């Protein structure tokens, strides 16, 4: 599997999106308690997907993503 499509890279992308959504919500002073979906809900969903994808990835894929060699066995 290539590093571009590995779960580790998808996890990193989801977590970056979560950070961007949270930063945007903070800068816009979005209300946290509303009856509809807001930026904080979207940031939480991105964070959940990023962490879940990270748990599903293999450690070798994360090493490959950052250009490190896999450990010798």
Coordinates of C-alpha atoms in Angstrom, one line a residue:
X1 CA 0.0 0.0 0.0
X2 CA 1.4 3.4 -0.9
X3 CA 2.0 6.0 1.8
X4 CA -0.4 8.5 0.1
X5 CA -3.4 6.2 0.7
X6 CA -2.5 4.6 4.0
X7 CA -4.8 5.0 7.0
X8 CA -2.0 6.9 8.7
X9 CA -2.0 9.6 6.1
X10 CA -5.8 9.7 6.2
X11 CA -5.7 10.0 10.0
X12 CA -3.3 13.0 9.7
X13 CA -5.6 14.7 7.1
X14 CA -8.7 14.2 9.4
X15 CA -6.8 15.6 12.4
X16 CA -5.6 18.6 10.4
X17 CA -9.2 19.3 9.3
X18 CA -10.3 19.1 12.9
X19 CA -7.7 21.6 13.9
X20 CA -8.7 24.0 11.1
X21 CA -12.4 23.7 11.9
X22 CA -11.7 24.3 15.6
X23 CA -9.5 27.3 14.9
X24 CA -12.1 28.7 12.6
X25 CA -14.8 28.2 15.2
X26 CA -12.6 29.9 17.8
X27 CA -11.8 32.8 15.5
X28 CA -15.4 33.3 14.6
X29 CA -16.5 32.9 18.2
X30 CA -19.0 30.3 17.2
X31 CA -21.5 29.3 19.9
X32 CA -20.9 25.9 21.3
X33 CA -24.4 25.1 22.5
X34 CA -26.9 25.4 19.7
X35 CA -29.8 23.3 18.4
X36 CA -28.1 22.9 15.0
X37 CA -24.8 21.6 13.8
X38 CA -22.0 24.1 14.2
X39 CA -18.3 24.3 13.6
X40 CA -17.5 22.7 17.0
X41 CA -19.6 19.7 16.0
X42 CA -17.8 19.4 12.7
X43 CA -14.4 19.7 14.4
X44 CA -15.4 17.0 16.8
X45 CA -16.5 14.7 14.0
X46 CA -13.2 15.3 12.1
X47 CA -11.2 14.5 15.3
X48 CA -13.2 11.3 15.9
X49 CA -12.6 10.1 12.4
X50 CA -8.9 11.0 12.6
X51 CA -8.4 9.1 15.9
X52 CA -10.4 6.1 14.7
X53 CA -8.4 6.0 11.4
X54 CA -5.2 6.3 13.4
X55 CA -6.2 3.3 15.6
X56 CA -6.9 1.3 12.5
X57 CA -3.5 2.0 10.9
X58 CA -0.4 -0.1 11.3
X59 CA 2.8 1.4 12.9
X60 CA 4.8 0.6 9.8
X61 CA 2.4 2.8 7.7
X62 CA 3.0 5.7 10.1
X63 CA 6.8 5.3 9.9
X64 CA 6.5 5.2 6.1
X65 CA 4.4 8.4 6.1
X66 CA 7.2 10.3 7.8
X67 CA 10.0 8.7 5.7
X68 CA 11.4 6.5 8.4
X69 CA 12.6 3.0 7.7
X70 CA 10.5 0.1 9.2
X71 CA 12.1 -1.6 12.3
X72 CA 14.2 -4.6 11.7
X73 CA 12.6 -7.9 12.9

